[in-house]
JSON list of C-alpha atoms in Angstrom, two decimals:
[
{"chain": "A", "resi": 820, "resn": "MET", "atom": "CA", "xyz": [24.65, -1.69, 4.71]},
{"chain": "A", "resi": 821, "resn": "THR", "atom": "CA", "xyz": [21.61, -3.35, 3.04]},
{"chain": "A", "resi": 822, "resn": "LEU", "atom": "CA", "xyz": [18.26, -2.57, 4.51]},
{"chain": "A", "resi": 823, "resn": "ALA", "atom": "CA", "xyz": [15.93, -5.41, 5.00]},
{"chain": "A", "resi": 824, "resn": "ARG", "atom": "CA", "xyz": [13.07, -5.93, 2.38]},
{"chain": "A", "resi": 825, "resn": "ARG", "atom": "CA", "xyz": [9.73, -5.59, 3.92]},
{"chain": "A", "resi": 826, "resn": "ILE", "atom": "CA", "xyz": [6.76, -7.82, 3.58]},
{"chain": "A", "resi": 827, "resn": "ILE", "atom": "CA", "xyz": [3.47, -5.81, 3.98]},
{"chain": "A", "resi": 828, "resn": "PRO", "atom": "CA", "xyz": [-0.16, -7.27, 4.02]},
{"chain": "A", "resi": 829, "resn": "CYS", "atom": "CA", "xyz": [-2.98, -4.81, 2.90]},
{"chain": "A", "resi": 830, "resn": "LEU", "atom": "CA", "xyz": [-6.34, -4.54, 4.17]},
{"chain": "A", "resi": 831, "resn": "ASP", "atom": "CA", "xyz": [-8.83, -2.88, 1.60]},
{"chain": "A", "resi": 832, "resn": "VAL", "atom": "CA", "xyz": [-11.74, -1.92, 3.61]},
{"chain": "A", "resi": 833, "resn": "ASP", "atom": "CA", "xyz": [-15.27, -1.19, 2.48]},
{"chain": "A", "resi": 834, "resn": "ALA", "atom": "CA", "xyz": [-17.96, -0.33, 5.15]},
{"chain": "A", "resi": 835, "resn": "GLY", "atom": "CA", "xyz": [-15.77, -1.68, 7.86]},
{"chain": "A", "resi": 836, "resn": "ARG", "atom": "CA", "xyz": [-15.06, -5.08, 6.15]},
{"chain": "A", "resi": 837, "resn": "VAL", "atom": "CA", "xyz": [-11.85, -6.15, 4.38]},
{"chain": "A", "resi": 838, "resn": "VAL", "atom": "CA", "xyz": [-12.52, -6.82, 0.75]},
{"chain": "A", "resi": 839, "resn": "LYS", "atom": "CA", "xyz": [-10.59, -8.07, -2.51]},
{"chain": "A", "resi": 840, "resn": "GLY", "atom": "CA", "xyz": [-11.25, -7.63, -5.99]},
{"chain": "A", "resi": 841, "resn": "VAL", "atom": "CA", "xyz": [-9.72, -8.16, -9.54]},
{"chain": "A", "resi": 842, "resn": "GLU", "atom": "CA", "xyz": [-8.27, -4.98, -11.23]},
{"chain": "A", "resi": 843, "resn": "PHE", "atom": "CA", "xyz": [-10.18, -3.01, -8.56]},
{"chain": "A", "resi": 844, "resn": "ALA", "atom": "CA", "xyz": [-13.64, -4.50, -9.40]},
{"chain": "A", "resi": 845, "resn": "SER", "atom": "CA", "xyz": [-15.74, -7.53, -8.35]},
{"chain": "A", "resi": 846, "resn": "LEU", "atom": "CA", "xyz": [-15.20, -7.12, -4.59]},
{"chain": "A", "resi": 847, "resn": "ARG", "atom": "CA", "xyz": [-15.55, -10.05, -2.30]},
{"chain": "A", "resi": 848, "resn": "ASP", "atom": "CA", "xyz": [-15.83, -10.09, 1.45]},
{"chain": "A", "resi": 849, "resn": "MET", "atom": "CA", "xyz": [-12.50, -11.30, 3.28]},
{"chain": "A", "resi": 850, "resn": "GLY", "atom": "CA", "xyz": [-12.96, -11.03, 6.75]},
{"chain": "A", "resi": 851, "resn": "ASP", "atom": "CA", "xyz": [-12.81, -8.51, 9.88]},
{"chain": "A", "resi": 852, "resn": "PRO", "atom": "CA", "xyz": [-9.92, -5.94, 9.58]},
{"chain": "A", "resi": 853, "resn": "GLU", "atom": "CA", "xyz": [-9.14, -6.22, 13.39]},
{"chain": "A", "resi": 854, "resn": "GLU", "atom": "CA", "xyz": [-8.82, -9.99, 13.22]},
{"chain": "A", "resi": 855, "resn": "LEU", "atom": "CA", "xyz": [-6.70, -10.06, 10.05]},
{"chain": "A", "resi": 856, "resn": "ALA", "atom": "CA", "xyz": [-4.47, -7.37, 11.65]},
{"chain": "A", "resi": 857, "resn": "ALA", "atom": "CA", "xyz": [-3.82, -9.39, 14.88]},
{"chain": "A", "resi": 858, "resn": "ARG", "atom": "CA", "xyz": [-2.96, -12.31, 12.74]},
{"chain": "A", "resi": 859, "resn": "TYR", "atom": "CA", "xyz": [-0.53, -10.61, 10.44]},
{"chain": "A", "resi": 860, "resn": "ASN", "atom": "CA", "xyz": [1.07, -8.96, 13.62]},
{"chain": "A", "resi": 861, "resn": "ARG", "atom": "CA", "xyz": [1.40, -12.47, 15.21]},
{"chain": "A", "resi": 862, "resn": "GLU", "atom": "CA", "xyz": [2.81, -13.92, 11.69]},
{"chain": "A", "resi": 863, "resn": "GLY", "atom": "CA", "xyz": [5.73, -11.36, 11.46]},
{"chain": "A", "resi": 864, "resn": "ALA", "atom": "CA", "xyz": [4.52, -8.73, 8.97]},
{"chain": "A", "resi": 865, "resn": "ASP", "atom": "CA", "xyz": [6.91, -5.84, 8.81]},
{"chain": "A", "resi": 866, "resn": "GLU", "atom": "CA", "xyz": [4.14, -3.35, 8.43]},
{"chain": "A", "resi": 867, "resn": "LEU", "atom": "CA", "xyz": [0.35, -3.07, 7.64]},
{"chain": "A", "resi": 868, "resn": "ILE", "atom": "CA", "xyz": [-1.35, -0.97, 5.26]},
{"chain": "A", "resi": 869, "resn": "LEU", "atom": "CA", "xyz": [-5.05, -0.19, 5.60]},
{"chain": "A", "resi": 870, "resn": "LEU", "atom": "CA", "xyz": [-7.16, 1.44, 2.60]},
{"chain": "A", "resi": 871, "resn": "ASP", "atom": "CA", "xyz": [-10.54, 2.60, 3.06]},
{"chain": "A", "resi": 872, "resn": "ILE", "atom": "CA", "xyz": [-11.67, 2.37, -0.67]},
{"chain": "A", "resi": 873, "resn": "THR", "atom": "CA", "xyz": [-15.04, 3.99, -0.05]},
{"chain": "A", "resi": 874, "resn": "ALA", "atom": "CA", "xyz": [-14.09, 6.63, 2.60]},
{"chain": "A", "resi": 875, "resn": "SER", "atom": "CA", "xyz": [-15.06, 9.62, 0.48]},
{"chain": "A", "resi": 876, "resn": "ARG", "atom": "CA", "xyz": [-18.49, 8.06, -0.23]},
{"chain": "A", "resi": 877, "resn": "ASP", "atom": "CA", "xyz": [-19.27, 6.72, 3.28]},
{"chain": "A", "resi": 878, "resn": "GLY", "atom": "CA", "xyz": [-17.82, 9.43, 5.36]},
{"chain": "A", "resi": 879, "resn": "ARG", "atom": "CA", "xyz": [-15.00, 9.54, 7.84]},
{"chain": "A", "resi": 880, "resn": "ALA", "atom": "CA", "xyz": [-16.40, 8.23, 11.10]},
{"chain": "A", "resi": 881, "resn": "THR", "atom": "CA", "xyz": [-16.33, 4.42, 10.01]},
{"chain": "A", "resi": 882, "resn": "PHE", "atom": "CA", "xyz": [-12.81, 4.70, 8.66]},
{"chain": "A", "resi": 883, "resn": "LEU", "atom": "CA", "xyz": [-11.42, 6.37, 11.90]},
{"chain": "A", "resi": 884, "resn": "GLU", "atom": "CA", "xyz": [-13.07, 3.64, 14.17]},
{"chain": "A", "resi": 885, "resn": "THR", "atom": "CA", "xyz": [-11.62, 0.99, 11.88]},
{"chain": "A", "resi": 886, "resn": "VAL", "atom": "CA", "xyz": [-8.06, 2.75, 12.17]},
{"chain": "A", "resi": 887, "resn": "ARG", "atom": "CA", "xyz": [-8.47, 2.70, 15.91]},
{"chain": "A", "resi": 888, "resn": "ARG", "atom": "CA", "xyz": [-9.44, -0.80, 16.12]},
{"chain": "A", "resi": 889, "resn": "VAL", "atom": "CA", "xyz": [-6.65, -2.11, 13.89]},
{"chain": "A", "resi": 890, "resn": "ALA", "atom": "CA", "xyz": [-4.04, 0.03, 15.74]},
{"chain": "A", "resi": 891, "resn": "GLN", "atom": "CA", "xyz": [-4.84, -1.61, 18.89]},
{"chain": "A", "resi": 892, "resn": "GLN", "atom": "CA", "xyz": [-3.69, -5.08, 17.48]},
{"chain": "A", "resi": 893, "resn": "LEU", "atom": "CA", "xyz": [-0.35, -3.85, 16.16]},
{"chain": "A", "resi": 894, "resn": "ASN", "atom": "CA", "xyz": [3.17, -3.40, 17.44]},
{"chain": "A", "resi": 895, "resn": "ILE", "atom": "CA", "xyz": [4.53, -2.79, 13.90]},
{"chain": "A", "resi": 896, "resn": "PRO", "atom": "CA", "xyz": [4.19, 0.37, 11.74]},
{"chain": "A", "resi": 897, "resn": "PHE", "atom": "CA", "xyz": [0.77, 1.01, 10.59]},
{"chain": "A", "resi": 898, "resn": "THR", "atom": "CA", "xyz": [-0.14, 3.06, 7.36]},
{"chain": "A", "resi": 899, "resn": "ALA", "atom": "CA", "xyz": [-3.89, 4.21, 6.62]},
{"chain": "A", "resi": 900, "resn": "GLY", "atom": "CA", "xyz": [-5.60, 6.15, 3.96]},
{"chain": "A", "resi": 901, "resn": "GLY", "atom": "CA", "xyz": [-8.76, 6.67, 2.13]},
{"chain": "A", "resi": 902, "resn": "GLY", "atom": "CA", "xyz": [-10.29, 10.09, 1.45]},
{"chain": "A", "resi": 903, "resn": "ILE", "atom": "CA", "xyz": [-7.72, 12.20, 2.99]},
{"chain": "A", "resi": 904, "resn": "ARG", "atom": "CA", "xyz": [-8.09, 15.59, 1.38]},
{"chain": "A", "resi": 905, "resn": "ARG", "atom": "CA", "xyz": [-6.98, 18.07, 3.85]},
{"chain": "A", "resi": 906, "resn": "LEU", "atom": "CA", "xyz": [-4.10, 18.41, 6.70]},
{"chain": "A", "resi": 907, "resn": "GLU", "atom": "CA", "xyz": [-7.03, 17.96, 9.17]},
{"chain": "A", "resi": 908, "resn": "ASP", "atom": "CA", "xyz": [-7.91, 14.54, 7.79]},
{"chain": "A", "resi": 909, "resn": "GLY", "atom": "CA", "xyz": [-4.35, 13.44, 8.07]},
{"chain": "A", "resi": 910, "resn": "ASN", "atom": "CA", "xyz": [-4.16, 14.67, 11.54]},
{"chain": "A", "resi": 911, "resn": "ALA", "atom": "CA", "xyz": [-7.21, 12.66, 12.41]},
{"chain": "A", "resi": 912, "resn": "VAL", "atom": "CA", "xyz": [-5.81, 9.46, 10.99]},
{"chain": "A", "resi": 913, "resn": "LEU", "atom": "CA", "xyz": [-2.54, 9.76, 12.75]},
{"chain": "A", "resi": 914, "resn": "ARG", "atom": "CA", "xyz": [-4.44, 10.68, 16.17]},
{"chain": "A", "resi": 915, "resn": "ALA", "atom": "CA", "xyz": [-6.48, 7.38, 15.62]},
{"chain": "A", "resi": 916, "resn": "GLY", "atom": "CA", "xyz": [-3.19, 5.32, 15.75]},
{"chain": "A", "resi": 917, "resn": "ALA", "atom": "CA", "xyz": [-1.68, 5.26, 12.25]},
{"chain": "A", "resi": 918, "resn": "ASP", "atom": "CA", "xyz": [2.17, 6.01, 11.97]},
{"chain": "A", "resi": 919, "resn": "LYS", "atom": "CA", "xyz": [1.70, 7.08, 8.31]},
{"chain": "A", "resi": 920, "resn": "VAL", "atom": "CA", "xyz": [-0.82, 8.33, 5.96]},
{"chain": "A", "resi": 921, "resn": "THR", "atom": "CA", "xyz": [-1.23, 7.71, 2.37]},
{"chain": "A", "resi": 922, "resn": "VAL", "atom": "CA", "xyz": [-2.86, 10.01, -0.17]},
{"chain": "A", "resi": 923, "resn": "ASN", "atom": "CA", "xyz": [-3.70, 9.28, -3.74]},
{"chain": "A", "resi": 924, "resn": "THR", "atom": "CA", "xyz": [-6.70, 11.07, -5.65]},
{"chain": "A", "resi": 925, "resn": "ALA", "atom": "CA", "xyz": [-6.49, 14.31, -3.53]},
{"chain": "A", "resi": 926, "resn": "ALA", "atom": "CA", "xyz": [-2.79, 14.61, -4.10]},
{"chain": "A", "resi": 927, "resn": "VAL", "atom": "CA", "xyz": [-3.18, 14.38, -7.80]},
{"chain": "A", "resi": 928, "resn": "GLU", "atom": "CA", "xyz": [-5.92, 17.03, -7.76]},
{"chain": "A", "resi": 929, "resn": "ARG", "atom": "CA", "xyz": [-3.99, 19.28, -5.42]},
{"chain": "A", "resi": 930, "resn": "PRO", "atom": "CA", "xyz": [-0.44, 18.41, -5.24]},
{"chain": "A", "resi": 931, "resn": "GLU", "atom": "CA", "xyz": [0.29, 21.00, -2.48]},
{"chain": "A", "resi": 932, "resn": "LEU", "atom": "CA", "xyz": [-1.45, 18.51, 0.07]},
{"chain": "A", "resi": 933, "resn": "ILE", "atom": "CA", "xyz": [1.72, 16.35, -0.11]},
{"chain": "A", "resi": 934, "resn": "SER", "atom": "CA", "xyz": [3.83, 19.47, 1.01]},
{"chain": "A", "resi": 935, "resn": "GLU", "atom": "CA", "xyz": [1.41, 20.37, 3.70]},
{"chain": "A", "resi": 936, "resn": "LEU", "atom": "CA", "xyz": [1.38, 16.82, 5.26]},
{"chain": "A", "resi": 937, "resn": "ALA", "atom": "CA", "xyz": [5.05, 16.59, 5.12]},
{"chain": "A", "resi": 938, "resn": "ALA", "atom": "CA", "xyz": [5.59, 20.03, 6.63]},
{"chain": "A", "resi": 939, "resn": "GLN", "atom": "CA", "xyz": [3.31, 19.08, 9.57]},
{"chain": "A", "resi": 940, "resn": "PHE", "atom": "CA", "xyz": [4.24, 15.54, 10.22]},
{"chain": "A", "resi": 941, "resn": "GLY", "atom": "CA", "xyz": [7.45, 14.96, 8.40]},
{"chain": "A", "resi": 942, "resn": "SER", "atom": "CA", "xyz": [8.30, 12.96, 5.09]},
{"chain": "A", "resi": 943, "resn": "GLN", "atom": "CA", "xyz": [8.55, 9.65, 6.88]},
{"chain": "A", "resi": 944, "resn": "ALA", "atom": "CA", "xyz": [4.74, 9.87, 7.69]},
{"chain": "A", "resi": 945, "resn": "VAL", "atom": "CA", "xyz": [3.70, 10.61, 4.19]},
{"chain": "A", "resi": 946, "resn": "VAL", "atom": "CA", "xyz": [3.16, 7.75, 1.67]},
{"chain": "A", "resi": 947, "resn": "LEU", "atom": "CA", "xyz": [2.19, 8.72, -2.10]},
{"chain": "A", "resi": 948, "resn": "SER", "atom": "CA", "xyz": [-0.09, 6.05, -3.31]},
{"chain": "A", "resi": 949, "resn": "MET", "atom": "CA", "xyz": [-0.10, 5.59, -7.19]},
{"chain": "A", "resi": 950, "resn": "ASP", "atom": "CA", "xyz": [-2.53, 3.40, -9.11]},
{"chain": "A", "resi": 951, "resn": "VAL", "atom": "CA", "xyz": [-0.90, 2.90, -12.54]},
{"chain": "A", "resi": 952, "resn": "LYS", "atom": "CA", "xyz": [-2.14, 1.41, -15.77]},
{"chain": "A", "resi": 953, "resn": "LYS", "atom": "CA", "xyz": [-0.52, 0.70, -19.19]},
{"chain": "A", "resi": 954, "resn": "THR", "atom": "CA", "xyz": [-1.88, 2.89, -21.85]},
{"chain": "A", "resi": 955, "resn": "ASN", "atom": "CA", "xyz": [-0.61, 3.15, -25.40]},
{"chain": "A", "resi": 956, "resn": "ALA", "atom": "CA", "xyz": [2.84, 1.75, -24.17]},
{"chain": "A", "resi": 957, "resn": "ALA", "atom": "CA", "xyz": [3.00, 4.42, -21.34]},
{"chain": "A", "resi": 958, "resn": "TRP", "atom": "CA", "xyz": [2.26, 4.06, -17.63]},
{"chain": "A", "resi": 959, "resn": "GLU", "atom": "CA", "xyz": [-0.41, 6.35, -16.61]},
{"chain": "A", "resi": 960, "resn": "VAL", "atom": "CA", "xyz": [-1.71, 7.46, -13.19]},
{"chain": "A", "resi": 961, "resn": "PHE", "atom": "CA", "xyz": [-5.34, 6.62, -12.38]},
{"chain": "A", "resi": 962, "resn": "ILE", "atom": "CA", "xyz": [-7.44, 8.14, -9.58]},
{"chain": "A", "resi": 963, "resn": "ARG", "atom": "CA", "xyz": [-10.92, 7.52, -7.92]},
{"chain": "A", "resi": 964, "resn": "GLY", "atom": "CA", "xyz": [-10.05, 3.95, -7.20]},
{"chain": "A", "resi": 965, "resn": "GLY", "atom": "CA", "xyz": [-8.76, 3.28, -10.76]},
{"chain": "A", "resi": 966, "resn": "ALA", "atom": "CA", "xyz": [-11.92, 4.42, -12.46]},
{"chain": "A", "resi": 967, "resn": "GLU", "atom": "CA", "xyz": [-10.55, 7.68, -14.00]},
{"chain": "A", "resi": 968, "resn": "SER", "atom": "CA", "xyz": [-7.41, 8.48, -15.90]},
{"chain": "A", "resi": 969, "resn": "SER", "atom": "CA", "xyz": [-5.43, 11.50, -14.34]},
{"chain": "A", "resi": 970, "resn": "GLY", "atom": "CA", "xyz": [-3.56, 12.16, -17.74]},
{"chain": "A", "resi": 971, "resn": "ARG", "atom": "CA", "xyz": [-0.28, 12.01, -15.63]},
{"chain": "A", "resi": 972, "resn": "ASP", "atom": "CA", "xyz": [2.81, 9.99, -16.49]},
{"chain": "A", "resi": 973, "resn": "ALA", "atom": "CA", "xyz": [3.65, 7.81, -13.78]},
{"chain": "A", "resi": 974, "resn": "ALA", "atom": "CA", "xyz": [7.41, 8.40, -13.54]},
{"chain": "A", "resi": 975, "resn": "ALA", "atom": "CA", "xyz": [6.84, 12.13, -13.74]},
{"chain": "A", "resi": 976, "resn": "TRP", "atom": "CA", "xyz": [4.25, 12.11, -11.09]},
{"chain": "A", "resi": 977, "resn": "ALA", "atom": "CA", "xyz": [6.57, 9.90, -8.77]},
{"chain": "A", "resi": 978, "resn": "ARG", "atom": "CA", "xyz": [9.50, 12.39, -9.06]},
{"chain": "A", "resi": 979, "resn": "GLU", "atom": "CA", "xyz": [6.98, 15.40, -8.30]},
{"chain": "A", "resi": 980, "resn": "GLY", "atom": "CA", "xyz": [5.49, 13.72, -5.27]},
{"chain": "A", "resi": 981, "resn": "VAL", "atom": "CA", "xyz": [8.93, 13.03, -3.72]},
{"chain": "A", "resi": 982, "resn": "ALA", "atom": "CA", "xyz": [10.14, 16.63, -4.46]},
{"chain": "A", "resi": 983, "resn": "ARG", "atom": "CA", "xyz": [6.98, 17.79, -2.71]},
{"chain": "A", "resi": 984, "resn": "GLY", "atom": "CA", "xyz": [7.77, 15.61, 0.46]},
{"chain": "A", "resi": 985, "resn": "ALA", "atom": "CA", "xyz": [6.45, 12.09, 0.06]},
{"chain": "A", "resi": 986, "resn": "GLY", "atom": "CA", "xyz": [8.71, 9.75, 1.89]},
{"chain": "A", "resi": 987, "resn": "GLU", "atom": "CA", "xyz": [7.61, 6.65, 0.37]},
{"chain": "A", "resi": 988, "resn": "ILE", "atom": "CA", "xyz": [5.55, 5.45, -2.87]},
{"chain": "A", "resi": 989, "resn": "LEU", "atom": "CA", "xyz": [2.95, 2.56, -2.77]},
{"chain": "A", "resi": 990, "resn": "LEU", "atom": "CA", "xyz": [2.86, 1.61, -6.39]},
{"chain": "A", "resi": 991, "resn": "THR", "atom": "CA", "xyz": [-0.02, -0.45, -7.48]},
{"chain": "A", "resi": 992, "resn": "SER", "atom": "CA", "xyz": [-0.29, -2.01, -10.91]},
{"chain": "A", "resi": 993, "resn": "ILE", "atom": "CA", "xyz": [-4.07, -1.86, -11.78]},
{"chain": "A", "resi": 994, "resn": "ASP", "atom": "CA", "xyz": [-3.56, -4.47, -14.67]},
{"chain": "A", "resi": 995, "resn": "ARG", "atom": "CA", "xyz": [-1.96, -6.96, -12.04]},
{"chain": "A", "resi": 996, "resn": "ASP", "atom": "CA", "xyz": [-4.27, -6.26, -8.99]},
{"chain": "A", "resi": 997, "resn": "GLY", "atom": "CA", "xyz": [-5.85, -9.35, -7.86]},
{"chain": "A", "resi": 998, "resn": "THR", "atom": "CA", "xyz": [-4.84, -11.46, -10.90]},
{"chain": "A", "resi": 999, "resn": "CYS", "atom": "CA", "xyz": [-2.21, -13.45, -9.26]},
{"chain": "A", "resi": 1000, "resn": "SER", "atom": "CA", "xyz": [0.01, -13.06, -12.31]},
{"chain": "A", "resi": 1001, "resn": "GLY", "atom": "CA", "xyz": [3.02, -11.76, -10.52]},
{"chain": "A", "resi": 1002, "resn": "PHE", "atom": "CA", "xyz": [4.05, -8.28, -9.69]},
{"chain": "A", "resi": 1003, "resn": "ASP", "atom": "CA", "xyz": [4.82, -5.84, -12.65]},
{"chain": "A", "resi": 1004, "resn": "CYS", "atom": "CA", "xyz": [8.62, -5.88, -12.29]},
{"chain": "A", "resi": 1005, "resn": "GLY", "atom": "CA", "xyz": [9.09, -3.59, -15.14]},
{"chain": "A", "resi": 1006, "resn": "LEU", "atom": "CA", "xyz": [6.96, -0.83, -13.90]},
{"chain": "A", "resi": 1007, "resn": "THR", "atom": "CA", "xyz": [8.37, -1.15, -10.23]},
{"chain": "A", "resi": 1008, "resn": "ALA", "atom": "CA", "xyz": [11.87, -1.03, -11.57]},
{"chain": "A", "resi": 1009, "resn": "ALA", "atom": "CA", "xyz": [11.18, 2.19, -13.87]},
{"chain": "A", "resi": 1010, "resn": "ILE", "atom": "CA", "xyz": [9.63, 4.04, -10.92]},
{"chain": "A", "resi": 1011, "resn": "ALA", "atom": "CA", "xyz": [12.36, 2.99, -8.39]},
{"chain": "A", "resi": 1012, "resn": "ALA", "atom": "CA", "xyz": [14.99, 4.30, -10.74]},
{"chain": "A", "resi": 1013, "resn": "GLN", "atom": "CA", "xyz": [13.22, 7.83, -10.83]},
{"chain": "A", "resi": 1014, "resn": "VAL", "atom": "CA", "xyz": [13.04, 8.55, -7.00]},
{"chain": "A", "resi": 1015, "resn": "SER", "atom": "CA", "xyz": [15.29, 8.32, -3.92]},
{"chain": "A", "resi": 1016, "resn": "VAL", "atom": "CA", "xyz": [12.69, 7.04, -1.37]},
{"chain": "A", "resi": 1017, "resn": "PRO", "atom": "CA", "xyz": [11.49, 3.51, -0.80]},
{"chain": "A", "resi": 1018, "resn": "VAL", "atom": "CA", "xyz": [9.09, 1.96, -3.44]},
{"chain": "A", "resi": 1019, "resn": "ILE", "atom": "CA", "xyz": [6.26, -0.50, -2.33]},
{"chain": "A", "resi": 1020, "resn": "ALA", "atom": "CA", "xyz": [5.39, -2.87, -4.94]},
{"chain": "A", "resi": 1021, "resn": "SER", "atom": "CA", "xyz": [1.65, -3.89, -5.12]},
{"chain": "A", "resi": 1022, "resn": "GLY", "atom": "CA", "xyz": [-0.62, -5.98, -7.60]},
{"chain": "A", "resi": 1023, "resn": "GLY", "atom": "CA", "xyz": [-0.30, -9.54, -8.69]},
{"chain": "A", "resi": 1024, "resn": "ALA", "atom": "CA", "xyz": [1.39, -11.44, -5.90]},
{"chain": "A", "resi": 1025, "resn": "LYS", "atom": "CA", "xyz": [0.82, -15.39, -6.10]},
{"chain": "A", "resi": 1026, "resn": "THR", "atom": "CA", "xyz": [4.01, -17.23, -5.54]},
{"chain": "A", "resi": 1027, "resn": "PHE", "atom": "CA", "xyz": [7.09, -16.99, -3.43]},
{"chain": "A", "resi": 1028, "resn": "GLU", "atom": "CA", "xyz": [8.83, -16.59, -6.83]},
{"chain": "A", "resi": 1029, "resn": "ASP", "atom": "CA", "xyz": [6.78, -13.54, -7.41]},
{"chain": "A", "resi": 1030, "resn": "PHE", "atom": "CA", "xyz": [8.37, -11.80, -4.22]},
{"chain": "A", "resi": 1031, "resn": "LEU", "atom": "CA", "xyz": [11.85, -12.94, -5.16]},
{"chain": "A", "resi": 1032, "resn": "ALA", "atom": "CA", "xyz": [11.39, -11.38, -8.62]},
{"chain": "A", "resi": 1033, "resn": "VAL", "atom": "CA", "xyz": [10.17, -8.00, -7.38]},
{"chain": "A", "resi": 1034, "resn": "PHE", "atom": "CA", "xyz": [13.01, -7.64, -4.90]},
{"chain": "A", "resi": 1035, "resn": "GLY", "atom": "CA", "xyz": [15.45, -8.50, -7.59]},
{"chain": "A", "resi": 1036, "resn": "GLU", "atom": "CA", "xyz": [14.63, -7.22, -10.98]},
{"chain": "A", "resi": 1037, "resn": "GLY", "atom": "CA", "xyz": [11.80, -4.93, -9.76]},
{"chain": "A", "resi": 1038, "resn": "GLN", "atom": "CA", "xyz": [14.25, -3.27, -7.33]},
{"chain": "A", "resi": 1039, "resn": "ALA", "atom": "CA", "xyz": [11.43, -2.93, -4.80]},
{"chain": "A", "resi": 1040, "resn": "ASP", "atom": "CA", "xyz": [12.06, -2.16, -1.16]},
{"chain": "A", "resi": 1041, "resn": "ALA", "atom": "CA", "xyz": [8.88, -3.63, -0.04]},
{"chain": "A", "resi": 1042, "resn": "ALA", "atom": "CA", "xyz": [6.33, -5.91, -1.45]},
{"chain": "A", "resi": 1043, "resn": "LEU", "atom": "CA", "xyz": [2.42, -5.68, -0.66]},
{"chain": "A", "resi": 1044, "resn": "ALA", "atom": "CA", "xyz": [-0.17, -8.40, -0.87]},
{"chain": "A", "resi": 1045, "resn": "ALA", "atom": "CA", "xyz": [-3.63, -9.20, 0.03]},
{"chain": "A", "resi": 1046, "resn": "SER", "atom": "CA", "xyz": [-5.33, -12.22, -1.46]},
{"chain": "A", "resi": 1047, "resn": "ILE", "atom": "CA", "xyz": [-2.62, -14.68, -0.86]},
{"chain": "A", "resi": 1048, "resn": "PHE", "atom": "CA", "xyz": [-2.42, -13.65, 2.73]},
{"chain": "A", "resi": 1049, "resn": "HIS", "atom": "CA", "xyz": [-6.04, -13.24, 3.62]},
{"chain": "A", "resi": 1050, "resn": "THR", "atom": "CA", "xyz": [-6.76, -16.76, 2.29]},
{"chain": "A", "resi": 1051, "resn": "ALA", "atom": "CA", "xyz": [-3.88, -18.23, 4.29]},
{"chain": "A", "resi": 1052, "resn": "GLU", "atom": "CA", "xyz": [-2.53, -19.59, 0.88]},
{"chain": "A", "resi": 1053, "resn": "HIS", "atom": "CA", "xyz": [0.96, -18.52, 2.20]},
{"chain": "A", "resi": 1054, "resn": "SER", "atom": "CA", "xyz": [2.23, -17.55, 5.50]},
{"chain": "A", "resi": 1055, "resn": "ILE", "atom": "CA", "xyz": [4.28, -14.49, 5.89]},
{"chain": "A", "resi": 1056, "resn": "GLY", "atom": "CA", "xyz": [6.87, -16.62, 7.87]},
{"chain": "A", "resi": 1057, "resn": "ALA", "atom": "CA", "xyz": [7.20, -19.16, 5.31]},
{"chain": "A", "resi": 1058, "resn": "LEU", "atom": "CA", "xyz": [7.72, -16.55, 2.64]},
{"chain": "A", "resi": 1059, "resn": "LYS", "atom": "CA", "xyz": [10.30, -14.86, 4.64]},
{"chain": "A", "resi": 1060, "resn": "LYS", "atom": "CA", "xyz": [12.39, -18.01, 5.10]},
{"chain": "A", "resi": 1061, "resn": "TYR", "atom": "CA", "xyz": [12.10, -18.61, 1.48]},
{"chain": "A", "resi": 1062, "resn": "LEU", "atom": "CA", "xyz": [13.43, -15.20, 0.63]},
{"chain": "A", "resi": 1063, "resn": "ALA", "atom": "CA", "xyz": [16.16, -15.47, 3.22]},
{"chain": "A", "resi": 1064, "resn": "GLY", "atom": "CA", "xyz": [17.24, -18.86, 1.81]},
{"chain": "A", "resi": 1065, "resn": "ARG", "atom": "CA", "xyz": [17.79, -17.07, -1.47]},
{"chain": "A", "resi": 1066, "resn": "GLY", "atom": "CA", "xyz": [19.88, -14.04, -0.34]},
{"chain": "A", "resi": 1067, "resn": "VAL", "atom": "CA", "xyz": [17.15, -11.58, 0.16]},
{"chain": "A", "resi": 1068, "resn": "PRO", "atom": "CA", "xyz": [17.61, -9.57, 3.39]},
{"chain": "A", "resi": 1069, "resn": "VAL", "atom": "CA", "xyz": [14.48, -9.67, 5.48]},
{"chain": "A", "resi": 1070, "resn": "ARG", "atom": "CA", "xyz": [13.79, -9.66, 9.31]},
{"chain": "A", "resi": 1071, "resn": "LEU", "atom": "CA", "xyz": [12.88, -13.21, 10.64]},
{"chain": "A", "resi": 1072, "resn": "SER", "atom": "CA", "xyz": [10.79, -13.65, 13.62]},
{"chain": "A", "resi": 1073, "resn": "ARG", "atom": "CA", "xyz": [12.57, -15.26, 16.67]}
]
């Protein structure tokens, strides 16, 4: 049986507002997270991901309140993350209404965090977020919002993260982020070949053809986008109809 490919809007949140930048910089305001979540829920999104990009700087209270507000608008799976460093942080996010938590910098610095979360909540609730950039012909994992190299090879870190209990990988190409130049299908396919869990491709979506490519040559299980959905440049429903018409298995709204 072929599993349906998923379309996932992403809300990058800063101080309670949705923002979007280019290559993780030059952020601009894109709207209210609650309103956008409600719209994507109506439009037929398969899941929603919310990432608080300044949680470690601004503290947890604002982030958890945003998670609660967004969760109330959804009847689809909901992943949230940002500044999750301890088991208690993950528990708080899930109690606020998320179905899954995503970890990034803290997991690189202390990989045992992945195992702790998976043991407590199950691998299905743990998403390993990887921000990856091409350096010297290699794909390298970056942390702290893409500002600092971790020195880790992307494929090796993906394998380790899954071995420690991550049930899914959110793979973002820093080089493509916000550029509308298409997903990095080479990167996505390379990571997908290394792991047995679903890989969510992120960074660079612009056209329907970009999604078709990442589900084909990119071997992605899901595709995430922000800019093109926030601006209503493309509707999720129209995208899914396009993909279905070209043989990609997707869930169509009734």
